[in-house]
PDB file of C-alpha atoms in Angstrom:
ATOM      1  CA  MET J 235      -7.026 -50.177  50.157  1.00  0.00           C
ATOM      2  CA  SER J 236      -9.911 -51.709  48.355  1.00  0.00           C
ATOM      3  CA  ASN J 237     -13.523 -50.706  48.952  1.00  0.00           C
ATOM      4  CA  ALA J 238     -14.138 -54.175  50.381  1.00  0.00           C
ATOM      5  CA  ALA J 239     -11.646 -53.383  53.126  1.00  0.00           C
ATOM      6  CA  PHE J 240     -13.872 -50.635  54.441  1.00  0.00           C
ATOM      7  CA  LYS J 241     -16.669 -53.117  55.133  1.00  0.00           C
ATOM      8  CA  SER J 242     -14.802 -54.587  58.107  1.00  0.00           C
ATOM      9  CA  ARG J 243     -16.368 -53.522  61.414  1.00  0.00           C
ATOM     10  CA  ASP J 244     -13.204 -54.670  63.157  1.00  0.00           C
ATOM     11  CA  TYR J 245     -11.066 -52.332  61.034  1.00  0.00           C
ATOM     12  CA  TYR J 246     -13.296 -49.395  61.995  1.00  0.00           C
ATOM     13  CA  ALA J 247     -13.033 -50.445  65.644  1.00  0.00           C
ATOM     14  CA  VAL J 248      -9.212 -50.423  65.412  1.00  0.00           C
ATOM     15  CA  CYS J 249      -9.252 -46.962  63.801  1.00  0.00           C
ATOM     16  CA  ASN J 250     -11.678 -45.703  66.428  1.00  0.00           C
ATOM     17  CA  GLU J 251      -9.531 -47.137  69.228  1.00  0.00           C
ATOM     18  CA  LEU J 252      -6.453 -45.394  67.812  1.00  0.00           C
ATOM     19  CA  GLY J 253      -8.358 -42.197  67.033  1.00  0.00           C
ATOM     20  CA  VAL J 254      -7.396 -42.154  63.337  1.00  0.00           C
ATOM     21  CA  ASP J 255      -9.280 -41.536  60.105  1.00  0.00           C
ATOM     22  CA  PRO J 256     -10.148 -44.947  58.605  1.00  0.00           C
ATOM     23  CA  TYR J 257      -9.744 -43.642  55.049  1.00  0.00           C
ATOM     24  CA  PHE J 258      -6.310 -42.086  55.605  1.00  0.00           C
ATOM     25  CA  PRO J 259      -4.978 -43.399  58.917  1.00  0.00           C
ATOM     26  CA  LEU J 260      -1.293 -42.346  58.553  1.00  0.00           C
ATOM     27  CA  LEU J 261       0.026 -45.358  60.437  1.00  0.00           C
ATOM     28  CA  PHE J 262       3.546 -46.765  60.472  1.00  0.00           C
ATOM     29  CA  ILE J 263       3.446 -50.439  61.450  1.00  0.00           C
ATOM     30  CA  THR J 264       6.573 -52.428  62.266  1.00  0.00           C
ATOM     31  CA  GLY J 265       7.148 -55.826  63.734  1.00  0.00           C
ATOM     32  CA  VAL J 266       7.718 -59.489  63.193  1.00  0.00           C
ATOM     33  CA  TYR J 267       5.227 -61.317  61.019  1.00  0.00           C
ATOM     34  CA  GLN J 268       5.073 -65.119  61.276  1.00  0.00           C
ATOM     35  CA  PRO J 269       3.793 -66.553  57.994  1.00  0.00           C
ATOM     36  CA  ARG J 270       2.377 -70.036  57.990  1.00  0.00           C
ATOM     37  CA  ASP J 271       4.119 -70.863  54.701  1.00  0.00           C
ATOM     38  CA  GLU J 272       7.351 -68.899  54.229  1.00  0.00           C
ATOM     39  CA  ASP J 273       7.947 -70.191  50.700  1.00  0.00           C
ATOM     40  CA  TYR J 274       4.494 -69.038  49.631  1.00  0.00           C
ATOM     41  CA  LEU J 275       5.188 -65.593  51.084  1.00  0.00           C
ATOM     42  CA  ARG J 276       8.504 -65.344  49.226  1.00  0.00           C
ATOM     43  CA  ARG J 277       6.889 -66.277  45.913  1.00  0.00           C
ATOM     44  CA  ASN J 278       3.696 -64.240  46.237  1.00  0.00           C
ATOM     45  CA  LEU J 279       4.001 -60.458  46.078  1.00  0.00           C
ATOM     46  CA  TYR J 280       0.328 -59.961  46.969  1.00  0.00           C
ATOM     47  CA  ALA J 281       0.747 -62.009  50.159  1.00  0.00           C
ATOM     48  CA  ARG J 282       3.814 -59.942  51.157  1.00  0.00           C
ATOM     49  CA  ARG J 283       1.839 -56.755  50.667  1.00  0.00           C
ATOM     50  CA  ALA J 284      -1.214 -58.042  52.551  1.00  0.00           C
ATOM     51  CA  TRP J 285       0.294 -58.343  56.061  1.00  0.00           C
ATOM     52  CA  PRO J 286      -1.163 -54.980  57.196  1.00  0.00           C
ATOM     53  CA  HIS J 287      -4.598 -56.425  56.434  1.00  0.00           C
ATOM     54  CA  HIS J 288      -4.019 -59.023  59.133  1.00  0.00           C
ATOM     55  CA  ILE J 289      -2.760 -56.511  61.668  1.00  0.00           C
ATOM     56  CA  LEU J 290      -5.521 -53.962  61.043  1.00  0.00           C
ATOM     57  CA  LYS J 291      -8.205 -56.668  60.882  1.00  0.00           C
ATOM     58  CA  LEU J 292      -9.089 -56.129  57.246  1.00  0.00           C
ATOM     59  CA  LEU J 293     -10.000 -59.773  56.886  1.00  0.00           C
ATOM     60  CA  PRO J 294     -13.116 -61.794  56.157  1.00  0.00           C
ATOM     61  CA  ASP J 295     -15.308 -62.457  59.198  1.00  0.00           C
ATOM     62  CA  GLN J 296     -14.593 -66.201  59.074  1.00  0.00           C
ATOM     63  CA  ILE J 297     -10.861 -65.451  59.564  1.00  0.00           C
ATOM     64  CA  LEU J 298     -11.397 -62.717  62.173  1.00  0.00           C
ATOM     65  CA  GLN J 299     -13.293 -65.248  64.271  1.00  0.00           C
ATOM     66  CA  LYS J 300     -10.122 -67.363  64.330  1.00  0.00           C
ATOM     67  CA  MET J 301      -7.831 -64.533  65.459  1.00  0.00           C
ATOM     68  CA  ASN J 302      -6.744 -63.856  69.005  1.00  0.00           C
ATOM     69  CA  CYS J 303      -5.582 -60.234  69.269  1.00  0.00           C
ATOM     70  CA  SER J 304      -4.173 -57.928  71.899  1.00  0.00           C
ATOM     71  CA  PRO J 305      -7.063 -56.678  74.026  1.00  0.00           C
ATOM     72  CA  SER J 306      -6.624 -53.125  72.785  1.00  0.00           C
ATOM     73  CA  TYR J 307      -4.637 -51.321  70.139  1.00  0.00           C
ATOM     74  CA  ARG J 308      -2.374 -48.543  71.393  1.00  0.00           C
ATOM     75  CA  PHE J 309       0.360 -46.502  69.816  1.00  0.00           C
ATOM     76  CA  ASN J 310       3.992 -47.365  70.577  1.00  0.00           C
ATOM     77  CA  GLU J 311       3.178 -50.532  72.538  1.00  0.00           C
ATOM     78  CA  GLU J 312       4.029 -54.104  71.679  1.00  0.00           C
ATOM     79  CA  LEU J 313       0.888 -55.769  70.306  1.00  0.00           C
ATOM     80  CA  VAL J 314       0.336 -59.393  69.337  1.00  0.00           C
ATOM     81  CA  PHE J 315      -2.099 -61.568  67.475  1.00  0.00           C
ATOM     82  CA  GLU J 316      -2.309 -65.246  66.628  1.00  0.00           C
ATOM     83  CA  THR J 317      -4.409 -67.017  64.042  1.00  0.00           C
ATOM     84  CA  ASP J 318      -5.804 -70.500  64.558  1.00  0.00           C
ATOM     85  CA  PRO J 319      -4.257 -73.018  62.094  1.00  0.00           C
ATOM     86  CA  SER J 320      -7.738 -73.947  60.881  1.00  0.00           C
ATOM     87  CA  ALA J 321      -7.823 -70.571  59.081  1.00  0.00           C
ATOM     88  CA  GLY J 322      -5.661 -72.127  56.347  1.00  0.00           C
ATOM     89  CA  ASP J 323      -2.113 -71.819  55.049  1.00  0.00           C
ATOM     90  CA  TYR J 324      -2.597 -68.438  53.358  1.00  0.00           C
ATOM     91  CA  TRP J 325      -3.055 -66.692  56.710  1.00  0.00           C
ATOM     92  CA  CYS J 326      -0.221 -66.085  59.128  1.00  0.00           C
ATOM     93  CA  ASN J 327       0.438 -67.770  62.461  1.00  0.00           C
ATOM     94  CA  GLY J 328       0.665 -64.382  64.118  1.00  0.00           C
ATOM     95  CA  ALA J 329       2.651 -61.214  64.601  1.00  0.00           C
ATOM     96  CA  GLU J 330       4.287 -59.041  67.211  1.00  0.00           C
ATOM     97  CA  PHE J 331       4.091 -55.434  66.131  1.00  0.00           C
ATOM     98  CA  LYS J 332       3.938 -51.768  67.061  1.00  0.00           C
ATOM     99  CA  ILE J 333       1.767 -49.096  65.534  1.00  0.00           C
ATOM    100  CA  ARG J 334       3.134 -45.582  65.381  1.00  0.00           C
ATOM    101  CA  ARG J 335       1.690 -42.376  64.049  1.00  0.00           C
ATOM    102  CA  LEU J 336       3.454 -41.633  60.801  1.00  0.00           C
ATOM    103  CA  THR J 337       3.494 -37.962  61.750  1.00  0.00           C
ATOM    104  CA  ASP J 338       5.498 -38.764  64.926  1.00  0.00           C
ATOM    105  CA  ILE J 339       8.514 -39.835  62.881  1.00  0.00           C
ATOM    106  CA  LYS J 340      10.339 -36.544  62.584  1.00  0.00           C
ATOM    107  CA  ASN J 341      13.834 -37.455  61.391  1.00  0.00           C
ATOM    108  CA  GLN J 342      16.204 -40.141  60.192  1.00  0.00           C
ATOM    109  CA  GLU J 343      17.436 -40.827  63.721  1.00  0.00           C
ATOM    110  CA  MET J 344      13.954 -41.985  64.706  1.00  0.00           C
ATOM    111  CA  LEU J 345      13.907 -44.370  61.724  1.00  0.00           C
ATOM    112  CA  ILE J 346      17.323 -45.718  62.724  1.00  0.00           C
ATOM    113  CA  GLU J 347      16.042 -46.311  66.251  1.00  0.00           C
ATOM    114  CA  ILE J 348      13.024 -48.218  64.900  1.00  0.00           C
ATOM    115  CA  ALA J 349      15.257 -50.305  62.610  1.00  0.00           C
ATOM    116  CA  GLU J 350      17.601 -51.154  65.484  1.00  0.00           C
ATOM    117  CA  GLU J 351      14.624 -52.189  67.591  1.00  0.00           C
ATOM    118  CA  LEU J 352      13.505 -54.575  64.843  1.00  0.00           C
ATOM    119  CA  LEU J 353      16.991 -55.994  64.315  1.00  0.00           C
ATOM    120  CA  ALA J 354      17.328 -56.700  68.044  1.00  0.00           C
ATOM    121  CA  ARG J 355      14.508 -59.288  67.849  1.00  0.00           C
TER     122      ARG J 355
END
């Protein structure tokens, strides 16, 4: 994560809500991401890597003001957010996701269960 990322008050609020260290949060995030422009996402490696920034609110204030997020972030619960179209084509429409503690994933069977959950969508 860049140093600029750590300037987001909203990111710190998410980390505080989850009770994780903002500099090394050890999170495993899965879900369905809804890009505004799928072709752009396919062509742009940076955009594909940036989706956690949306979910963890590591975005500029002018974009955060256009996001509607789940009221609170909790582990192992379905969470959602949507972004107003006026935010521009680079940003996503929204996402449905779950945040897990990386340290809670103990074996391959747990990863298989998570993968099956994603494929069932």
